[in-house]
Coordinates of C-alpha atoms in Angstrom, one line a residue:
Chain W
M28 CA -57.7 19.1 -70.2
I29 CA -55.9 16.3 -72.1
H30 CA -56.6 16.2 -75.7
L31 CA -55.3 13.4 -78.0
K32 CA -55.8 14.4 -81.6
N33 CA -55.6 11.7 -84.3
I34 CA -52.7 9.9 -82.7
T35 CA -51.2 7.1 -84.8
K36 CA -48.4 4.9 -83.6
F37 CA -46.6 2.0 -85.3
F38 CA -44.1 -0.3 -83.6
H39 CA -41.3 -1.9 -85.7
R40 CA -42.4 0.3 -88.6
N41 CA -41.4 -1.0 -92.1
S42 CA -40.4 -4.4 -90.8
V43 CA -42.2 -7.7 -91.0
N44 CA -43.2 -7.3 -87.3
E45 CA -44.9 -4.0 -88.0
V46 CA -47.8 -3.4 -85.6
L47 CA -50.3 -0.6 -85.8
A48 CA -50.6 0.0 -82.0
L49 CA -52.7 3.2 -82.1
N50 CA -54.9 3.8 -85.1
D51 CA -56.0 7.5 -85.4
I52 CA -57.0 7.8 -81.8
S53 CA -58.8 10.9 -80.6
L54 CA -59.8 11.4 -77.0
K55 CA -60.7 14.4 -74.9
V56 CA -60.3 14.0 -71.2
E57 CA -62.1 16.6 -69.0
E58 CA -60.9 17.9 -65.7
G59 CA -61.9 15.6 -62.8
E60 CA -62.8 12.6 -65.0
F61 CA -61.9 9.2 -63.7
I62 CA -61.7 7.0 -66.8
T63 CA -61.4 3.3 -66.7
V64 CA -59.8 1.8 -69.8
I65 CA -60.5 -1.8 -70.9
G66 CA -59.8 -3.9 -73.9
S67 CA -58.1 -7.2 -74.9
N68 CA -54.3 -7.7 -74.9
G69 CA -52.6 -5.6 -77.5
A70 CA -55.6 -3.4 -78.0
G71 CA -53.7 -0.2 -77.3
K72 CA -54.6 0.6 -73.7
S73 CA -51.1 0.7 -72.3
T74 CA -49.8 2.2 -75.5
S75 CA -52.1 5.2 -75.2
L76 CA -51.1 5.7 -71.6
N77 CA -47.5 5.5 -72.5
C78 CA -48.1 8.0 -75.3
I79 CA -49.6 10.5 -72.8
A80 CA -46.7 10.0 -70.4
G81 CA -44.2 10.5 -73.2
S82 CA -42.5 7.0 -73.2
F83 CA -42.4 7.5 -77.0
F84 CA -43.6 10.1 -79.6
P85 CA -46.5 9.3 -81.8
D86 CA -45.9 8.9 -85.6
Q87 CA -48.9 11.2 -86.3
G88 CA -51.2 13.4 -84.4
S89 CA -50.7 15.7 -81.4
L90 CA -51.3 15.8 -77.7
E91 CA -52.4 18.8 -75.7
V92 CA -52.6 19.3 -72.0
N93 CA -54.5 22.4 -70.8
G94 CA -54.2 23.8 -74.3
Q95 CA -50.5 23.4 -74.5
D96 CA -49.0 21.2 -77.2
I97 CA -46.7 18.7 -75.5
T98 CA -46.4 16.2 -78.4
R99 CA -42.6 16.5 -78.5
W100 CA -42.0 17.0 -74.8
P101 CA -39.7 14.3 -73.3
E102 CA -41.0 12.1 -70.6
Y103 CA -39.1 13.8 -67.7
K104 CA -40.5 17.2 -68.6
R105 CA -44.1 15.9 -68.6
A106 CA -43.6 14.6 -65.1
K107 CA -44.4 18.2 -63.9
F108 CA -48.1 17.4 -64.3
I109 CA -48.3 13.7 -64.9
A110 CA -47.8 11.0 -62.3
R111 CA -47.7 7.3 -63.1
V112 CA -48.1 4.0 -61.3
F113 CA -46.8 1.0 -63.3
Q114 CA -48.0 -2.6 -63.3
D115 CA -44.7 -3.9 -61.9
P116 CA -44.5 -2.9 -58.2
L117 CA -40.7 -2.9 -58.5
R118 CA -40.7 -0.1 -61.1
G119 CA -42.3 2.6 -58.9
T120 CA -39.8 2.8 -56.1
C121 CA -36.0 2.6 -55.7
A122 CA -35.2 -0.6 -54.0
N123 CA -32.0 0.6 -52.4
A124 CA -33.4 3.9 -51.1
S125 CA -35.2 4.2 -47.9
I126 CA -38.9 4.9 -47.7
E127 CA -38.3 8.5 -46.7
Q128 CA -35.8 8.9 -49.5
N129 CA -38.2 7.5 -52.0
M130 CA -40.9 9.9 -50.8
S131 CA -38.5 12.8 -50.9
L132 CA -37.7 12.0 -54.5
A133 CA -41.4 11.9 -55.3
K134 CA -42.1 15.1 -53.4
L135 CA -39.8 17.0 -55.9
R136 CA -41.6 15.5 -59.0
G137 CA -41.1 18.0 -61.8
K138 CA -39.2 20.5 -59.6
K139 CA -35.7 21.6 -59.7
R140 CA -33.3 19.6 -57.6
G141 CA -30.4 21.4 -55.9
L142 CA -27.8 20.9 -53.2
G143 CA -30.2 21.2 -50.3
I144 CA -30.4 18.2 -48.0
G145 CA -32.4 15.4 -49.7
V146 CA -34.7 14.4 -46.8
K147 CA -35.7 17.4 -44.7
K148 CA -36.6 17.2 -41.1
R149 CA -40.0 18.9 -41.5
D150 CA -40.8 16.5 -44.4
R151 CA -40.5 13.5 -42.1
E152 CA -43.6 14.5 -40.1
F153 CA -45.5 15.0 -43.3
F154 CA -44.4 11.6 -44.6
R155 CA -45.5 9.9 -41.4
E156 CA -48.9 11.5 -41.6
E157 CA -49.2 10.4 -45.3
L158 CA -48.1 6.9 -44.5
K159 CA -50.5 6.5 -41.7
Q160 CA -53.4 6.6 -44.0
L161 CA -52.1 3.4 -45.7
D162 CA -52.6 1.6 -42.4
L163 CA -49.7 -0.7 -43.2
G164 CA -47.4 0.5 -40.3
L165 CA -45.0 2.0 -42.8
E166 CA -44.9 5.2 -40.8
K167 CA -42.7 3.4 -38.3
R168 CA -40.3 2.2 -41.0
L169 CA -39.2 5.4 -42.7
L170 CA -35.5 4.2 -42.7
D171 CA -36.2 0.8 -44.2
T172 CA -35.3 0.4 -47.8
A173 CA -38.1 -0.1 -50.3
G174 CA -36.6 -3.4 -51.3
L175 CA -37.7 -4.8 -47.9
L176 CA -41.4 -4.2 -48.6
S177 CA -43.8 -6.6 -50.2
G178 CA -45.2 -6.0 -53.6
G179 CA -48.5 -4.7 -52.2
Q180 CA -46.7 -2.4 -49.8
R181 CA -44.5 -1.1 -52.5
Q182 CA -47.5 -0.5 -54.8
A183 CA -49.4 1.3 -52.0
L184 CA -46.3 3.5 -51.4
T185 CA -46.0 4.2 -55.1
M186 CA -49.6 5.2 -55.2
L187 CA -49.0 7.6 -52.3
M188 CA -45.8 9.0 -53.9
A189 CA -47.6 9.6 -57.2
T190 CA -50.3 11.7 -55.6
M191 CA -48.5 13.3 -52.6
Q192 CA -47.6 16.2 -54.9
R193 CA -51.0 16.7 -56.6
P194 CA -50.6 15.7 -60.3
E195 CA -52.8 17.2 -63.0
V196 CA -53.2 13.7 -64.5
L197 CA -52.8 10.3 -62.8
L198 CA -52.0 7.4 -65.1
L199 CA -52.5 3.9 -63.6
D200 CA -51.4 1.0 -65.9
E201 CA -53.0 -2.2 -64.4
H202 CA -51.4 -1.2 -61.2
T203 CA -53.1 -4.0 -59.2
A204 CA -52.6 -6.8 -61.8
A205 CA -49.4 -8.2 -60.2
L206 CA -50.8 -8.3 -56.7
D207 CA -52.7 -11.1 -54.9
P208 CA -56.5 -10.5 -54.8
K209 CA -56.7 -9.3 -51.3
T210 CA -53.8 -6.8 -51.7
A211 CA -55.1 -5.8 -55.0
A212 CA -58.5 -4.9 -53.4
Q213 CA -56.7 -2.8 -50.8
V214 CA -54.6 -0.9 -53.3
L215 CA -57.7 -0.3 -55.4
D216 CA -59.6 1.0 -52.3
L217 CA -56.7 3.3 -51.7
T218 CA -56.8 4.5 -55.3
E219 CA -60.5 5.2 -55.1
R220 CA -60.1 7.2 -51.9
I221 CA -57.1 9.3 -53.1
V222 CA -58.7 10.0 -56.4
R223 CA -61.9 11.1 -54.8
E224 CA -60.3 13.2 -52.0
K225 CA -57.9 15.0 -54.4
K226 CA -60.3 15.1 -57.3
L227 CA -57.7 13.8 -59.6
T228 CA -58.1 13.5 -63.3
T229 CA -57.3 9.8 -63.8
L230 CA -56.9 7.1 -66.5
M231 CA -56.8 3.6 -65.2
V232 CA -56.2 0.6 -67.3
T233 CA -57.6 -2.6 -65.9
H234 CA -58.4 -6.2 -67.0
Q235 CA -61.1 -6.5 -64.3
M236 CA -64.4 -5.6 -65.9
K237 CA -66.0 -5.4 -62.4
D238 CA -63.4 -2.8 -61.4
A239 CA -63.8 -0.9 -64.6
L240 CA -67.6 -0.7 -63.9
R241 CA -67.4 0.0 -60.2
L242 CA -64.8 2.7 -60.3
G243 CA -64.7 6.0 -62.3
N244 CA -67.2 8.1 -64.1
R245 CA -66.3 7.2 -67.6
L246 CA -65.3 4.0 -69.4
I247 CA -63.5 3.5 -72.7
M248 CA -62.9 0.2 -74.5
F249 CA -60.0 -0.3 -76.9
H250 CA -59.9 -2.8 -79.7
R251 CA -57.1 -3.1 -82.3
G252 CA -55.7 0.3 -81.7
K253 CA -59.1 2.1 -81.8
I254 CA -61.5 3.3 -79.2
I255 CA -64.7 1.4 -79.9
F256 CA -66.8 2.3 -76.9
D257 CA -66.9 5.4 -74.8
V258 CA -69.6 5.9 -72.1
K259 CA -69.9 8.3 -69.2
G260 CA -72.3 9.5 -66.5
Q261 CA -75.6 7.7 -66.0
E262 CA -75.1 5.5 -69.0
K263 CA -71.9 4.1 -67.4
Q264 CA -73.6 3.7 -64.0
N265 CA -76.2 1.5 -65.6
L266 CA -73.6 -0.6 -67.5
T267 CA -73.2 -4.3 -66.4
V268 CA -70.5 -6.9 -67.0
K269 CA -73.0 -8.6 -69.3
D270 CA -73.3 -5.5 -71.4
L271 CA -69.5 -5.3 -71.8
L272 CA -69.2 -9.0 -72.6
A273 CA -71.9 -8.5 -75.2
K274 CA -69.9 -5.7 -76.6
F275 CA -66.8 -7.9 -76.8
Y276 CA -68.6 -10.7 -78.5
E277 CA -70.2 -8.2 -80.9
I278 CA -66.7 -7.1 -82.1
Q279 CA -65.4 -10.7 -82.2
G280 CA -68.5 -11.7 -84.1
E281 CA -68.0 -8.9 -86.6
E282 CA -64.4 -10.1 -87.0
L283 CA -65.5 -13.7 -87.5
S284 CA -68.1 -12.7 -90.1
S285 CA -65.6 -10.5 -91.9
D286 CA -63.2 -13.4 -91.9
K287 CA -65.9 -15.6 -93.2
M288 CA -66.5 -13.1 -95.9
L289 CA -62.9 -13.1 -96.8
L290 CA -62.7 -16.9 -96.9
A291 CA -65.9 -17.3 -98.8
Chain Z
M23 CA 7.6 -6.7 -46.0
T24 CA 9.4 -3.9 -44.3
W25 CA 7.5 -1.2 -42.5
Y26 CA 8.9 1.2 -45.1
A27 CA 7.3 -0.9 -47.9
A28 CA 4.1 -1.0 -45.9
L29 CA 4.1 2.8 -45.6
G30 CA 4.6 2.9 -49.4
A31 CA 1.6 0.7 -49.9
L32 CA -0.5 2.9 -47.6
E33 CA 0.6 6.0 -49.5
Q34 CA -0.3 4.3 -52.9
G35 CA -3.5 3.0 -51.5
L36 CA -4.6 6.4 -50.3
V37 CA -3.7 8.3 -53.5
Y38 CA -5.2 5.7 -55.8
G39 CA -8.0 5.4 -53.4
I40 CA -9.3 8.8 -54.7
M41 CA -9.5 7.1 -58.1
V42 CA -11.2 4.1 -56.6
I43 CA -13.9 6.4 -55.1
G44 CA -14.5 7.7 -58.6
V45 CA -14.7 4.2 -60.0
Y46 CA -17.1 3.2 -57.2
L47 CA -19.4 6.1 -58.3
T48 CA -19.7 5.0 -61.9
F49 CA -19.4 1.2 -61.5
R50 CA -21.6 0.7 -58.5
I51 CA -23.8 3.8 -58.0
L52 CA -24.5 4.7 -61.6
D53 CA -24.1 1.2 -63.0
F54 CA -22.0 2.6 -65.7
P55 CA -18.7 0.6 -66.3
D56 CA -16.4 3.4 -67.3
L57 CA -12.9 2.7 -68.8
T58 CA -12.3 6.5 -69.4
V59 CA -10.2 6.4 -66.2
D60 CA -7.2 4.8 -68.0
G61 CA -7.1 8.1 -69.9
S62 CA -8.3 10.5 -67.3
L63 CA -5.7 9.5 -64.7
P64 CA -2.7 10.5 -67.0
L65 CA -4.8 13.5 -68.1
G66 CA -4.9 14.8 -64.6
A67 CA -1.1 14.1 -64.3
A68 CA -0.4 15.9 -67.5
V69 CA -2.5 18.9 -66.7
T70 CA -0.9 19.2 -63.2
A71 CA 2.6 18.7 -64.5
V72 CA 2.3 21.3 -67.3
A73 CA 0.6 23.8 -65.0
I74 CA 3.2 23.5 -62.3
T75 CA 6.2 23.7 -64.7
N76 CA 4.5 26.9 -66.0
G77 CA 4.6 28.4 -62.5
V78 CA 1.0 27.6 -61.4
N79 CA 0.5 27.0 -57.7
P80 CA 0.5 23.2 -57.2
F81 CA -2.9 23.2 -55.5
L82 CA -4.4 25.3 -58.3
A83 CA -2.8 22.9 -60.8
L84 CA -4.8 20.1 -59.1
F85 CA -8.0 22.1 -59.6
Y86 CA -7.2 22.4 -63.3
A87 CA -6.6 18.7 -63.4
T88 CA -9.9 18.0 -61.7
L89 CA -11.7 20.2 -64.2
A90 CA -10.0 18.5 -67.1
G91 CA -11.1 15.1 -65.8
F92 CA -14.6 16.3 -65.4
I93 CA -14.8 17.3 -69.0
A94 CA -13.3 14.0 -70.1
G95 CA -16.0 12.2 -68.2
C96 CA -18.7 14.4 -69.7
V97 CA -17.5 13.5 -73.2
T98 CA -17.9 9.8 -72.4
A99 CA -21.3 10.3 -71.0
L100 CA -22.4 12.5 -73.9
L101 CA -21.2 9.8 -76.4
N102 CA -23.3 7.3 -74.4
T103 CA -26.5 9.3 -73.8
K104 CA -26.8 11.7 -76.8
L105 CA -25.2 9.5 -79.5
N106 CA -26.4 6.2 -78.1
I107 CA -23.0 4.5 -78.0
L108 CA -22.7 1.6 -75.6
H109 CA -21.2 2.9 -72.3
L110 CA -18.2 0.6 -72.4
L111 CA -17.4 1.5 -76.0
A112 CA -18.0 5.2 -75.4
S113 CA -15.5 5.1 -72.6
I114 CA -12.9 3.2 -74.6
L115 CA -13.2 5.8 -77.4
T116 CA -12.6 8.7 -74.9
M117 CA -9.7 6.7 -73.4
I118 CA -8.0 6.2 -76.8
A119 CA -8.6 9.9 -77.7
L120 CA -7.1 11.0 -74.4
Y121 CA -3.8 9.3 -75.3
S122 CA -3.3 11.7 -78.2
I123 CA -4.6 14.6 -76.2
N124 CA -2.3 13.9 -73.2
I125 CA 0.7 13.9 -75.5
R126 CA -0.4 17.2 -77.0
I127 CA -0.9 18.7 -73.5
M128 CA 2.6 17.6 -72.4
D129 CA 4.1 18.2 -75.9
G130 CA 5.7 14.8 -75.6
P131 CA 5.2 11.5 -73.8
N132 CA 6.2 12.7 -70.4
V133 CA 7.0 15.8 -68.2
S134 CA 9.5 15.8 -65.4
L135 CA 8.5 17.5 -62.1
L136 CA 11.9 17.5 -60.4
G137 CA 12.8 20.6 -58.3
V138 CA 9.4 22.2 -58.6
D139 CA 6.8 23.2 -56.0
T140 CA 4.5 20.5 -54.9
V141 CA 1.6 20.1 -52.5
F142 CA 4.0 18.3 -50.1
D143 CA 6.2 21.4 -49.6
P144 CA 4.2 23.0 -46.7
L145 CA 4.6 19.8 -44.7
I146 CA 8.2 19.3 -45.5
E147 CA 8.9 22.9 -44.5
M148 CA 7.4 22.0 -41.2
G149 CA 10.1 19.4 -40.8
I150 CA 8.0 16.3 -41.6
P151 CA 10.1 13.8 -43.6
G152 CA 9.0 13.2 -47.2
Y153 CA 8.0 9.5 -46.6
L154 CA 5.4 10.7 -44.0
A155 CA 4.4 13.9 -45.8
A156 CA 2.9 12.1 -48.8
P157 CA 0.6 9.7 -46.9
L158 CA -0.5 12.6 -44.8
V159 CA -1.4 14.8 -47.7
F160 CA -3.1 11.9 -49.6
G161 CA -5.0 10.9 -46.4
V162 CA -6.4 14.4 -46.1
F163 CA -7.3 14.6 -49.7
A164 CA -9.0 11.2 -49.6
L165 CA -10.9 12.1 -46.5
V166 CA -12.1 15.4 -47.9
V167 CA -13.2 13.6 -51.1
I168 CA -15.2 11.0 -49.2
I169 CA -16.9 13.5 -47.0
G170 CA -17.7 15.6 -50.1
I171 CA -19.1 12.8 -52.1
V172 CA -21.1 11.3 -49.3
W173 CA -22.6 14.7 -48.5
F174 CA -23.4 15.2 -52.2
L175 CA -25.2 11.8 -52.3
F176 CA -27.5 12.9 -49.5
T177 CA -28.6 16.1 -51.3
E178 CA -31.6 16.4 -53.6
L179 CA -29.4 16.2 -56.6
G180 CA -27.3 13.4 -55.2
M181 CA -30.3 11.4 -54.4
A182 CA -31.4 11.7 -58.0
V183 CA -27.9 10.3 -59.0
L184 CA -28.5 7.3 -56.7
A185 CA -32.0 6.8 -58.1
T186 CA -30.8 7.0 -61.7
G187 CA -28.5 4.0 -61.1
D188 CA -31.1 2.2 -59.1
N189 CA -34.3 2.7 -61.2
S190 CA -34.0 5.1 -64.1
Q191 CA -37.6 4.6 -65.1
M192 CA -38.8 5.6 -61.6
I193 CA -36.7 8.8 -61.5
T194 CA -37.6 9.8 -65.0
A195 CA -41.3 9.6 -63.9
Q196 CA -40.3 12.0 -61.1
G197 CA -39.2 14.5 -63.7
V198 CA -35.4 13.9 -63.7
N199 CA -33.5 14.0 -66.9
T200 CA -31.4 10.9 -66.5
H201 CA -29.1 12.0 -69.3
S202 CA -28.0 15.1 -67.4
I203 CA -27.5 13.0 -64.3
I204 CA -25.3 10.5 -66.0
I205 CA -23.2 13.3 -67.5
L206 CA -22.8 14.9 -64.1
G207 CA -22.0 11.6 -62.4
V208 CA -19.5 10.3 -64.9
G209 CA -18.0 13.8 -64.9
I210 CA -17.5 13.8 -61.2
S211 CA -16.1 10.3 -61.2
N212 CA -13.4 11.3 -63.8
A213 CA -12.7 14.5 -62.0
L214 CA -11.7 12.5 -59.0
V215 CA -9.6 10.1 -61.1
A216 CA -7.8 13.1 -62.6
L217 CA -7.2 14.5 -59.2
S218 CA -5.7 11.2 -58.2
G219 CA -3.5 11.4 -61.3
G220 CA -2.4 14.9 -60.5
L221 CA -1.4 13.9 -57.0
V222 CA 0.5 10.8 -58.2
A223 CA 2.5 12.9 -60.7
Q224 CA 3.5 15.3 -57.9
N225 CA 4.5 12.4 -55.8
Q226 CA 6.5 10.5 -58.5
G227 CA 8.0 13.6 -59.8
A228 CA 6.8 13.0 -63.4
A229 CA 3.7 12.7 -65.6
D230 CA 3.8 9.9 -68.2
V231 CA 1.3 9.1 -70.9
N232 CA 1.4 5.4 -70.0
M233 CA 0.9 5.8 -66.3
G234 CA -2.8 5.1 -66.7
V235 CA -2.5 1.6 -68.1
G236 CA -4.5 -0.8 -65.9
T237 CA -6.1 1.9 -63.7
I238 CA -9.6 0.5 -64.2
V239 CA -8.5 -3.0 -63.3
A240 CA -6.8 -1.8 -60.1
G241 CA -9.9 0.3 -59.4
L242 CA -12.3 -2.5 -59.8
A243 CA -10.1 -4.9 -57.8
S244 CA -10.0 -2.3 -55.0
V245 CA -13.8 -1.8 -55.1
I246 CA -14.4 -5.5 -54.9
V247 CA -11.8 -6.2 -52.2
G248 CA -13.3 -3.3 -50.2
E249 CA -16.9 -4.5 -50.5
T250 CA -15.9 -8.1 -49.7
I251 CA -13.9 -7.2 -46.6
F252 CA -15.6 -4.1 -45.2
G253 CA -19.2 -4.3 -46.6
D254 CA -21.4 -1.8 -48.4
K255 CA -24.5 -1.6 -46.2
S256 CA -24.7 2.2 -46.3
I257 CA -23.4 4.9 -48.6
P258 CA -20.7 6.3 -46.2
R259 CA -19.6 2.7 -45.3
A260 CA -19.4 1.8 -49.0
F261 CA -17.1 4.7 -49.8
V262 CA -14.9 4.2 -46.8
A263 CA -14.7 0.5 -47.8
A264 CA -13.6 1.5 -51.3
L265 CA -10.8 3.5 -49.9
L266 CA -9.7 0.8 -47.5
G267 CA -10.0 -1.7 -50.3
S268 CA -7.5 0.4 -52.3
I269 CA -5.1 0.2 -49.3
V270 CA -5.5 -3.5 -48.9
Y271 CA -5.1 -4.0 -52.7
R272 CA -1.7 -2.1 -52.6
L273 CA -0.6 -4.0 -49.6
V274 CA -1.3 -7.3 -51.3
I275 CA 0.5 -6.2 -54.4
G276 CA 3.5 -5.1 -52.2
L277 CA 3.5 -8.5 -50.5
A278 CA 3.3 -10.3 -53.8
L279 CA 6.2 -8.3 -55.2
G280 CA 8.4 -9.3 -52.3
L281 CA 7.5 -13.0 -52.6
E282 CA 10.4 -15.3 -53.4
L283 CA 9.9 -19.1 -53.9
G284 CA 13.4 -20.5 -54.3
E285 CA 14.5 -19.5 -57.8
F286 CA 11.2 -17.9 -58.7
S287 CA 10.3 -14.3 -57.8
I288 CA 7.4 -12.2 -58.9
A289 CA 8.1 -9.5 -61.4
P290 CA 6.1 -6.2 -61.8
S291 CA 4.9 -7.6 -65.1
D292 CA 3.1 -10.3 -63.2
L293 CA 0.9 -7.7 -61.5
N294 CA -1.9 -7.9 -64.0
L295 CA -2.2 -11.7 -63.5
I296 CA -2.2 -11.2 -59.7
T297 CA -4.9 -8.5 -60.0
A298 CA -7.1 -10.7 -62.1
I299 CA -6.7 -13.6 -59.6
L300 CA -7.5 -11.2 -56.8
V301 CA -10.7 -10.0 -58.5
V302 CA -11.8 -13.6 -59.1
L303 CA -11.1 -14.5 -55.5
A304 CA -13.0 -11.5 -54.2
L305 CA -15.9 -12.1 -56.5
T306 CA -16.3 -15.7 -55.5
A307 CA -15.5 -15.2 -51.8
P308 CA -19.1 -14.7 -50.6
S309 CA -20.4 -17.9 -52.2
I310 CA -17.4 -19.9 -51.0
K311 CA -17.9 -18.5 -47.5
K312 CA -21.6 -19.6 -47.6
K313 CA -20.6 -23.1 -48.6
V314 CA -18.0 -23.4 -45.9
L315 CA -20.5 -22.2 -43.3
K316 CA -23.1 -24.7 -44.4
S317 CA -20.8 -27.7 -44.3

């Protein structure tokens, strides 16, 4: 379904700050897979998600979705089949627009926008039904602006907006990292439920190893712009935090020993 | 201030109010400070004047002016989005270029519109005196513009314009090409400014290449005065406030011009200073109000 082929991406190329963010990455995501993505800071997790979403174009390599090459498609065009939830709750909704306006904007994701009225009467009922499943009482606040909501409420709303119009791919970039633990757990539960109910193909970046293990049916680990670990199915089910930590130390150990070799 | 002068201020406030609505659209809705208006106001006047002197119906002439303004706005937005030029600089470039273009259009620095048909004729034929006809016509135009723009901002496309100014990342993720939206929005804004210019020319009986100087400052002052006095809680309210702000602004200017302190009296050349002071006062008013209420 999504196929990243030998993607390489530099930031600040040809300057002293040059960073090799993605180093010849290849990844095949199958329909219905829920992949959790882990790795240390700057490993390339978010960069690879941004690359799929089209925030920038790769320096090398290509990207296919359902067999169609979309490497050079601008971000807005990819929105037809890709939905995203960002880490910052403020980025997913318009603060000055009402809840129903935000939902109407999301309902037309990837579709043509014309001069029809923006929030339609029949949509309101649908929005209320959708909001009810959040259990936050938002169904009674359709006219409140999104700026009045708390971070958790906004993120839950964004989650709903991203999936209301079923996307082919859902990209979640540490979407609970900015929330307090209780709210984070609620949004994560919501995520799990929506992904399961709609059978969404999902990539979720997280810093929480427990979440990465508990959720999803495949796990990949990034390190220094490369995918160094990729497990799915039963093997993933059996994985523990201890295994992952061991994996981390293994890499760091390798680095240490290679440093030692360099210094020796 | 005589009531005649007050009527004049109302008239000015209404006709320039159409320009202020355009400025509100870029400055507040799209978050795109646009100085093109200093060029697109005389552009609208020039196109209207040349069209009318060539026998075009005065209403149709305004339509041409609006179209010309739209194109001018699109040029600024294209410079900004496609060529990555800072919005302020892009708009200054279009404004400067329009100076030459306006002189080309008029084949000189100005065109007189004396003794030609204007949009006020139908009312004057009905026996309404000229000093009432102008505010009436401007009021109708301003009202139609406000209704049109508010309706537009509640459509699917209009909501995408609002969202582009609010959170461009969010709306891009919803599949909207923000470049196209900015081009459309800045285009509409300058179309309104040119319409305002076309009406001013018909009222003053001339189009002049220098009539646009200071338009943006007056526009911003009106926007801020309107927001401060009348609020901006909802879209309809914000646009009505912008129009009312324009009227208040012209009234204040009218009052200032009539002011005499012994030997000293205010000259028209002092208007820029007064406008600047007005903007500063309006910008600081909310925080001053808070302090006063606290103490």
